[in-house]
Amino acid sequence: MVKAVFIDFYGTVVHEDGEVIKKVSQEIFDTGKVEDKSEIGSYWWNEFQVAFNNAYGDKFETQRELEYQSLNKTVQHFNSSADAKALSDLMFAHWVKPPIFEEAKQFFEKCPVPIYVVSNIDRDDVLKAIEFHGLKPSGVFTSEDAKSYKPRKELFEFALSNTGLSAEQVVHIGDSLSSDVKGASAVGINAIWINRSGREVPEGVNSVGNLLEVYNTDFFK
């Protein structure tokens, strides 16, 4: 049995910002010059990913900075008259008060070992979201602390170092195959993929449909 749980937060414990992204994309579509609304999301995501992948160590920038920069470029690219800061603020408002998945609070209450949140979102934002829902993790480790984003190894290593645990003593739970499963696995941490949408499960991946099903895995027996 594991001695601690590392858990992703957005998309795993609370909902991602998908609905907000739809609203932002619609605003850019309504005020810009674009025929296919899907082009907005694709361009925005690409700009964010380029900046995100380059943000580590001395080049690290917070999620708020990266989101605003990528969104501002997207607004300009599509000749939109929308206010990039106002649109960014919609996303930031979601981050601090996101809807929680139904079983998440019960998972925190039932977990027999300490739970540590390991998140790519900025420290102040994730702490506010945790407080908003009254959750009590044993610790919180963010990309801002490690100056590195998942799936890079630095955040996982930072969490291990600060808990005094070895990779073999921990299981990481998350909703992203790339950031959570591959990232944790790369440093020797066993991972459980939260697959709420019933997607095809890649070979060798431990997958469950919700957080409470985690207790049925071999890690907790």
PDB file of C-alpha atoms in Angstrom:
ATOM      1  CA  MET A   1       0.000   0.000   0.000  1.00  0.00           C
ATOM      2  CA  VAL A   2       1.175   3.516  -0.789  1.00  0.00           C
ATOM      3  CA  LYS A   3       2.221   5.960   1.928  1.00  0.00           C
ATOM      4  CA  ALA A   4       0.869   9.110   0.235  1.00  0.00           C
ATOM      5  CA  VAL A   5      -1.168  10.338  -2.700  1.00  0.00           C
ATOM      6  CA  PHE A   6      -0.067  13.076  -5.072  1.00  0.00           C
ATOM      7  CA  ILE A   7      -3.094  14.453  -6.862  1.00  0.00           C
ATOM      8  CA  ASP A   8      -3.622  16.835  -9.745  1.00  0.00           C
ATOM      9  CA  PHE A   9      -6.264  19.459  -9.041  1.00  0.00           C
ATOM     10  CA  TYR A  10      -7.931  21.004 -12.111  1.00  0.00           C
ATOM     11  CA  GLY A  11      -9.681  18.339 -14.149  1.00  0.00           C
ATOM     12  CA  THR A  12      -9.198  15.796 -11.360  1.00  0.00           C
ATOM     13  CA  VAL A  13     -10.609  17.312  -8.158  1.00  0.00           C
ATOM     14  CA  VAL A  14     -12.387  20.298  -9.715  1.00  0.00           C
ATOM     15  CA  HIS A  15     -13.607  21.053 -13.208  1.00  0.00           C
ATOM     16  CA  GLU A  16     -11.328  22.457 -15.882  1.00  0.00           C
ATOM     17  CA  ASP A  17     -12.077  25.844 -17.471  1.00  0.00           C
ATOM     18  CA  GLY A  18     -13.665  24.390 -20.627  1.00  0.00           C
ATOM     19  CA  GLU A  19     -16.908  26.354 -20.330  1.00  0.00           C
ATOM     20  CA  VAL A  20     -15.040  29.601 -19.779  1.00  0.00           C
ATOM     21  CA  ILE A  21     -12.844  28.892 -22.802  1.00  0.00           C
ATOM     22  CA  LYS A  22     -16.000  28.449 -24.893  1.00  0.00           C
ATOM     23  CA  LYS A  23     -17.287  31.848 -23.741  1.00  0.00           C
ATOM     24  CA  VAL A  24     -13.951  33.519 -24.459  1.00  0.00           C
ATOM     25  CA  SER A  25     -13.728  31.939 -27.914  1.00  0.00           C
ATOM     26  CA  GLN A  26     -17.282  33.047 -28.699  1.00  0.00           C
ATOM     27  CA  GLU A  27     -16.453  36.631 -27.729  1.00  0.00           C
ATOM     28  CA  ILE A  28     -13.410  36.644 -30.009  1.00  0.00           C
ATOM     29  CA  PHE A  29     -15.511  35.115 -32.796  1.00  0.00           C
ATOM     30  CA  ASP A  30     -18.253  37.744 -32.384  1.00  0.00           C
ATOM     31  CA  THR A  31     -15.825  40.672 -32.356  1.00  0.00           C
ATOM     32  CA  GLY A  32     -13.131  39.433 -34.737  1.00  0.00           C
ATOM     33  CA  LYS A  33     -12.563  38.324 -38.303  1.00  0.00           C
ATOM     34  CA  VAL A  34     -12.741  34.551 -38.500  1.00  0.00           C
ATOM     35  CA  GLU A  35     -14.976  32.159 -40.418  1.00  0.00           C
ATOM     36  CA  ASP A  36     -14.475  28.994 -38.377  1.00  0.00           C
ATOM     37  CA  LYS A  37     -14.706  29.380 -34.615  1.00  0.00           C
ATOM     38  CA  SER A  38     -12.589  26.258 -34.089  1.00  0.00           C
ATOM     39  CA  GLU A  39      -9.611  28.157 -35.523  1.00  0.00           C
ATOM     40  CA  ILE A  40      -9.646  30.347 -32.417  1.00  0.00           C
ATOM     41  CA  GLY A  41      -9.204  27.499 -29.976  1.00  0.00           C
ATOM     42  CA  SER A  42      -6.523  25.863 -32.103  1.00  0.00           C
ATOM     43  CA  TYR A  43      -4.485  29.036 -32.456  1.00  0.00           C
ATOM     44  CA  TRP A  44      -4.869  29.955 -28.785  1.00  0.00           C
ATOM     45  CA  TRP A  45      -3.867  26.472 -27.596  1.00  0.00           C
ATOM     46  CA  ASN A  46      -0.828  26.415 -29.861  1.00  0.00           C
ATOM     47  CA  GLU A  47       0.360  29.811 -28.623  1.00  0.00           C
ATOM     48  CA  PHE A  48      -0.112  28.729 -25.024  1.00  0.00           C
ATOM     49  CA  GLN A  49       1.663  25.403 -25.527  1.00  0.00           C
ATOM     50  CA  VAL A  50       4.717  27.004 -27.117  1.00  0.00           C
ATOM     51  CA  ALA A  51       5.061  29.429 -24.207  1.00  0.00           C
ATOM     52  CA  PHE A  52       4.221  26.739 -21.648  1.00  0.00           C
ATOM     53  CA  ASN A  53       6.852  24.310 -22.936  1.00  0.00           C
ATOM     54  CA  ASN A  54       9.543  26.988 -22.779  1.00  0.00           C
ATOM     55  CA  ALA A  55       8.656  28.170 -19.271  1.00  0.00           C
ATOM     56  CA  TYR A  56      11.008  26.530 -16.803  1.00  0.00           C
ATOM     57  CA  GLY A  57      13.960  27.483 -14.649  1.00  0.00           C
ATOM     58  CA  ASP A  58      15.147  31.026 -15.343  1.00  0.00           C
ATOM     59  CA  LYS A  59      12.559  31.274 -18.135  1.00  0.00           C
ATOM     60  CA  PHE A  60       9.638  30.329 -15.905  1.00  0.00           C
ATOM     61  CA  GLU A  61       6.456  32.400 -16.109  1.00  0.00           C
ATOM     62  CA  THR A  62       3.233  31.895 -14.174  1.00  0.00           C
ATOM     63  CA  GLN A  63       0.073  30.441 -15.659  1.00  0.00           C
ATOM     64  CA  ARG A  64      -1.592  33.835 -15.383  1.00  0.00           C
ATOM     65  CA  GLU A  65       1.200  35.415 -17.392  1.00  0.00           C
ATOM     66  CA  LEU A  66       1.167  32.668 -20.018  1.00  0.00           C
ATOM     67  CA  GLU A  67      -2.622  32.669 -20.342  1.00  0.00           C
ATOM     68  CA  TYR A  68      -2.797  36.413 -20.791  1.00  0.00           C
ATOM     69  CA  GLN A  69       0.061  36.490 -23.311  1.00  0.00           C
ATOM     70  CA  SER A  70      -1.398  33.682 -25.420  1.00  0.00           C
ATOM     71  CA  LEU A  71      -4.917  35.114 -25.256  1.00  0.00           C
ATOM     72  CA  ASN A  72      -3.727  38.600 -26.169  1.00  0.00           C
ATOM     73  CA  LYS A  73      -1.897  37.195 -29.214  1.00  0.00           C
ATOM     74  CA  THR A  74      -5.068  35.327 -30.185  1.00  0.00           C
ATOM     75  CA  VAL A  75      -7.217  38.468 -29.934  1.00  0.00           C
ATOM     76  CA  GLN A  76      -4.743  40.357 -32.106  1.00  0.00           C
ATOM     77  CA  HIS A  77      -4.359  37.518 -34.602  1.00  0.00           C
ATOM     78  CA  PHE A  78      -8.090  37.444 -35.326  1.00  0.00           C
ATOM     79  CA  ASN A  79      -8.404  41.234 -35.373  1.00  0.00           C
ATOM     80  CA  SER A  80     -10.832  41.123 -32.469  1.00  0.00           C
ATOM     81  CA  SER A  81     -11.905  44.209 -30.558  1.00  0.00           C
ATOM     82  CA  ALA A  82     -12.346  42.129 -27.387  1.00  0.00           C
ATOM     83  CA  ASP A  83     -10.513  43.143 -24.229  1.00  0.00           C
ATOM     84  CA  ALA A  84      -7.894  40.443 -23.605  1.00  0.00           C
ATOM     85  CA  LYS A  85      -7.519  41.402 -19.950  1.00  0.00           C
ATOM     86  CA  ALA A  86     -11.243  41.207 -19.312  1.00  0.00           C
ATOM     87  CA  LEU A  87     -11.395  37.807 -21.003  1.00  0.00           C
ATOM     88  CA  SER A  88      -8.402  36.597 -18.997  1.00  0.00           C
ATOM     89  CA  ASP A  89     -10.106  37.724 -15.806  1.00  0.00           C
ATOM     90  CA  LEU A  90     -12.997  35.371 -16.610  1.00  0.00           C
ATOM     91  CA  MET A  91     -10.562  32.471 -16.602  1.00  0.00           C
ATOM     92  CA  PHE A  92      -8.839  33.591 -13.434  1.00  0.00           C
ATOM     93  CA  ALA A  93     -12.212  33.898 -11.686  1.00  0.00           C
ATOM     94  CA  HIS A  94     -12.886  30.262 -12.573  1.00  0.00           C
ATOM     95  CA  TRP A  95      -9.526  29.128 -11.215  1.00  0.00           C
ATOM     96  CA  VAL A  96     -10.210  30.432  -7.709  1.00  0.00           C
ATOM     97  CA  LYS A  97     -13.821  29.174  -7.504  1.00  0.00           C
ATOM     98  CA  PRO A  98     -14.077  26.138  -9.803  1.00  0.00           C
ATOM     99  CA  PRO A  99     -16.987  23.667  -9.522  1.00  0.00           C
ATOM    100  CA  ILE A 100     -15.904  20.517  -7.709  1.00  0.00           C
ATOM    101  CA  PHE A 101     -16.484  16.952  -8.902  1.00  0.00           C
ATOM    102  CA  GLU A 102     -19.181  15.251  -6.875  1.00  0.00           C
ATOM    103  CA  GLU A 103     -17.005  12.562  -5.292  1.00  0.00           C
ATOM    104  CA  ALA A 104     -13.921  14.690  -4.627  1.00  0.00           C
ATOM    105  CA  LYS A 105     -14.741  15.791  -1.080  1.00  0.00           C
ATOM    106  CA  GLN A 106     -15.575  12.228  -0.120  1.00  0.00           C
ATOM    107  CA  PHE A 107     -12.249  11.089  -1.552  1.00  0.00           C
ATOM    108  CA  PHE A 108     -10.371  13.574   0.626  1.00  0.00           C
ATOM    109  CA  GLU A 109     -12.331  12.454   3.687  1.00  0.00           C
ATOM    110  CA  LYS A 110     -11.847   8.715   3.074  1.00  0.00           C
ATOM    111  CA  CYS A 111      -8.234   8.626   1.958  1.00  0.00           C
ATOM    112  CA  PRO A 112      -6.211   6.534   4.442  1.00  0.00           C
ATOM    113  CA  VAL A 113      -2.924   8.262   3.601  1.00  0.00           C
ATOM    114  CA  PRO A 114      -1.860  11.923   3.296  1.00  0.00           C
ATOM    115  CA  ILE A 115      -2.950  13.739   0.128  1.00  0.00           C
ATOM    116  CA  TYR A 116      -0.649  16.269  -1.513  1.00  0.00           C
ATOM    117  CA  VAL A 117      -1.933  18.482  -4.328  1.00  0.00           C
ATOM    118  CA  VAL A 118       0.512  18.731  -7.243  1.00  0.00           C
ATOM    119  CA  SER A 119      -0.723  21.366  -9.686  1.00  0.00           C
ATOM    120  CA  ASN A 120       0.395  23.386 -12.683  1.00  0.00           C
ATOM    121  CA  ILE A 121      -1.806  26.309 -11.657  1.00  0.00           C
ATOM    122  CA  ASP A 122      -0.250  29.226  -9.748  1.00  0.00           C
ATOM    123  CA  ARG A 123       0.066  28.749  -6.006  1.00  0.00           C
ATOM    124  CA  ASP A 124      -2.223  31.586  -4.888  1.00  0.00           C
ATOM    125  CA  ASP A 125      -5.003  30.480  -7.241  1.00  0.00           C
ATOM    126  CA  VAL A 126      -4.975  26.806  -6.280  1.00  0.00           C
ATOM    127  CA  LEU A 127      -4.811  27.686  -2.564  1.00  0.00           C
ATOM    128  CA  LYS A 128      -7.888  29.886  -2.946  1.00  0.00           C
ATOM    129  CA  ALA A 129      -9.732  27.090  -4.764  1.00  0.00           C
ATOM    130  CA  ILE A 130      -8.780  24.572  -2.070  1.00  0.00           C
ATOM    131  CA  GLU A 131      -9.990  26.944   0.654  1.00  0.00           C
ATOM    132  CA  PHE A 132     -13.188  27.690  -1.288  1.00  0.00           C
ATOM    133  CA  HIS A 133     -14.139  24.009  -1.146  1.00  0.00           C
ATOM    134  CA  GLY A 134     -12.906  23.434   2.398  1.00  0.00           C
ATOM    135  CA  LEU A 135     -10.439  20.727   1.403  1.00  0.00           C
ATOM    136  CA  LYS A 136      -7.598  19.776   3.743  1.00  0.00           C
ATOM    137  CA  PRO A 137      -4.617  18.385   1.828  1.00  0.00           C
ATOM    138  CA  SER A 138      -1.435  17.630   3.751  1.00  0.00           C
ATOM    139  CA  GLY A 139       0.482  19.912   1.414  1.00  0.00           C
ATOM    140  CA  VAL A 140       0.367  21.772  -1.891  1.00  0.00           C
ATOM    141  CA  PHE A 141       3.119  21.841  -4.514  1.00  0.00           C
ATOM    142  CA  THR A 142       2.804  23.959  -7.629  1.00  0.00           C
ATOM    143  CA  SER A 143       4.699  24.704 -10.800  1.00  0.00           C
ATOM    144  CA  GLU A 144       5.364  28.132  -9.359  1.00  0.00           C
ATOM    145  CA  ASP A 145       7.252  26.518  -6.461  1.00  0.00           C
ATOM    146  CA  ALA A 146       9.342  24.273  -8.717  1.00  0.00           C
ATOM    147  CA  LYS A 147       9.682  26.789 -11.578  1.00  0.00           C
ATOM    148  CA  SER A 148       8.608  24.004 -13.903  1.00  0.00           C
ATOM    149  CA  TYR A 149       5.373  22.551 -15.280  1.00  0.00           C
ATOM    150  CA  LYS A 150       4.217  18.957 -15.534  1.00  0.00           C
ATOM    151  CA  PRO A 151       5.074  16.763 -17.389  1.00  0.00           C
ATOM    152  CA  ARG A 152       8.650  17.947 -16.743  1.00  0.00           C
ATOM    153  CA  LYS A 153      10.208  16.058 -13.850  1.00  0.00           C
ATOM    154  CA  GLU A 154      11.080  19.029 -11.637  1.00  0.00           C
ATOM    155  CA  LEU A 155       7.632  19.459 -10.059  1.00  0.00           C
ATOM    156  CA  PHE A 156       7.367  15.771  -9.170  1.00  0.00           C
ATOM    157  CA  GLU A 157      10.902  15.776  -7.799  1.00  0.00           C
ATOM    158  CA  PHE A 158      10.138  18.918  -5.783  1.00  0.00           C
ATOM    159  CA  ALA A 159       7.098  17.226  -4.235  1.00  0.00           C
ATOM    160  CA  LEU A 160       9.065  14.076  -3.390  1.00  0.00           C
ATOM    161  CA  SER A 161      11.901  16.071  -1.859  1.00  0.00           C
ATOM    162  CA  ASN A 162       9.584  18.158   0.307  1.00  0.00           C
ATOM    163  CA  THR A 163       7.596  15.173   1.580  1.00  0.00           C
ATOM    164  CA  GLY A 164      10.678  13.019   2.186  1.00  0.00           C
ATOM    165  CA  LEU A 165       9.051  10.227   0.209  1.00  0.00           C
ATOM    166  CA  SER A 166      10.498   8.021  -2.498  1.00  0.00           C
ATOM    167  CA  ALA A 167       8.784   7.516  -5.848  1.00  0.00           C
ATOM    168  CA  GLU A 168       7.880   3.940  -4.872  1.00  0.00           C
ATOM    169  CA  GLN A 169       5.937   5.184  -1.837  1.00  0.00           C
ATOM    170  CA  VAL A 170       3.617   7.446  -3.820  1.00  0.00           C
ATOM    171  CA  VAL A 171       0.820   7.144  -6.348  1.00  0.00           C
ATOM    172  CA  HIS A 172      -0.084  10.144  -8.524  1.00  0.00           C
ATOM    173  CA  ILE A 173      -3.678  10.661  -9.642  1.00  0.00           C
ATOM    174  CA  GLY A 174      -4.612  12.887 -12.556  1.00  0.00           C
ATOM    175  CA  ASP A 175      -6.819  13.370 -15.592  1.00  0.00           C
ATOM    176  CA  SER A 176      -4.065  14.023 -18.154  1.00  0.00           C
ATOM    177  CA  LEU A 177      -2.232  11.172 -19.853  1.00  0.00           C
ATOM    178  CA  SER A 178       0.632  13.452 -20.824  1.00  0.00           C
ATOM    179  CA  SER A 179       1.038  15.739 -17.805  1.00  0.00           C
ATOM    180  CA  ASP A 180       0.028  13.337 -15.053  1.00  0.00           C
ATOM    181  CA  VAL A 181       0.536   9.748 -16.181  1.00  0.00           C
ATOM    182  CA  LYS A 182       3.592  10.164 -18.389  1.00  0.00           C
ATOM    183  CA  GLY A 183       5.064  12.891 -16.200  1.00  0.00           C
ATOM    184  CA  ALA A 184       4.792  10.895 -12.980  1.00  0.00           C
ATOM    185  CA  SER A 185       5.894   7.667 -14.629  1.00  0.00           C
ATOM    186  CA  ALA A 186       9.023   9.371 -15.938  1.00  0.00           C
ATOM    187  CA  VAL A 187      10.291   9.799 -12.377  1.00  0.00           C
ATOM    188  CA  GLY A 188       9.221   6.340 -11.242  1.00  0.00           C
ATOM    189  CA  ILE A 189       5.912   7.284  -9.600  1.00  0.00           C
ATOM    190  CA  ASN A 190       2.976   4.942 -10.243  1.00  0.00           C
ATOM    191  CA  ALA A 191       0.044   6.809 -11.765  1.00  0.00           C
ATOM    192  CA  ILE A 192      -3.718   6.423 -11.959  1.00  0.00           C
ATOM    193  CA  TRP A 193      -5.555   8.055 -14.838  1.00  0.00           C
ATOM    194  CA  ILE A 194      -8.972   9.566 -14.043  1.00  0.00           C
ATOM    195  CA  ASN A 195     -10.891   8.779 -17.220  1.00  0.00           C
ATOM    196  CA  ARG A 196     -14.350  10.239 -16.648  1.00  0.00           C
ATOM    197  CA  SER A 197     -15.236  10.360 -20.344  1.00  0.00           C
ATOM    198  CA  GLY A 198     -14.654   6.657 -20.952  1.00  0.00           C
ATOM    199  CA  ARG A 199     -11.861   7.099 -23.484  1.00  0.00           C
ATOM    200  CA  GLU A 200      -9.847   4.151 -24.729  1.00  0.00           C
ATOM    201  CA  VAL A 201      -7.229   3.217 -22.157  1.00  0.00           C
ATOM    202  CA  PRO A 202      -3.674   2.845 -23.479  1.00  0.00           C
ATOM    203  CA  GLU A 203      -1.885  -0.385 -22.695  1.00  0.00           C
ATOM    204  CA  GLY A 204      -0.149  -0.359 -19.331  1.00  0.00           C
ATOM    205  CA  VAL A 205      -2.134   2.585 -17.923  1.00  0.00           C
ATOM    206  CA  ASN A 206      -4.051   2.222 -14.649  1.00  0.00           C
ATOM    207  CA  SER A 207      -7.422   3.858 -15.255  1.00  0.00           C
ATOM    208  CA  VAL A 208     -10.561   4.555 -13.187  1.00  0.00           C
ATOM    209  CA  GLY A 209     -13.756   6.448 -13.890  1.00  0.00           C
ATOM    210  CA  ASN A 210     -13.792   8.601 -10.771  1.00  0.00           C
ATOM    211  CA  LEU A 211     -11.803   9.280  -7.618  1.00  0.00           C
ATOM    212  CA  LEU A 212     -13.618   6.810  -5.381  1.00  0.00           C
ATOM    213  CA  GLU A 213     -12.764   3.957  -7.760  1.00  0.00           C
ATOM    214  CA  VAL A 214      -9.115   4.593  -6.894  1.00  0.00           C
ATOM    215  CA  TYR A 215      -9.683   2.554  -3.723  1.00  0.00           C
ATOM    216  CA  ASN A 216     -10.430  -0.530  -5.821  1.00  0.00           C
ATOM    217  CA  THR A 217      -6.967  -0.496  -7.386  1.00  0.00           C
ATOM    218  CA  ASP A 218      -4.091  -2.663  -6.164  1.00  0.00           C
ATOM    219  CA  PHE A 219      -2.352   0.428  -4.750  1.00  0.00           C
ATOM    220  CA  PHE A 220      -4.862   0.575  -1.887  1.00  0.00           C
ATOM    221  CA  LYS A 221      -5.136  -3.131  -1.094  1.00  0.00           C
TER     222      LYS A 221
END
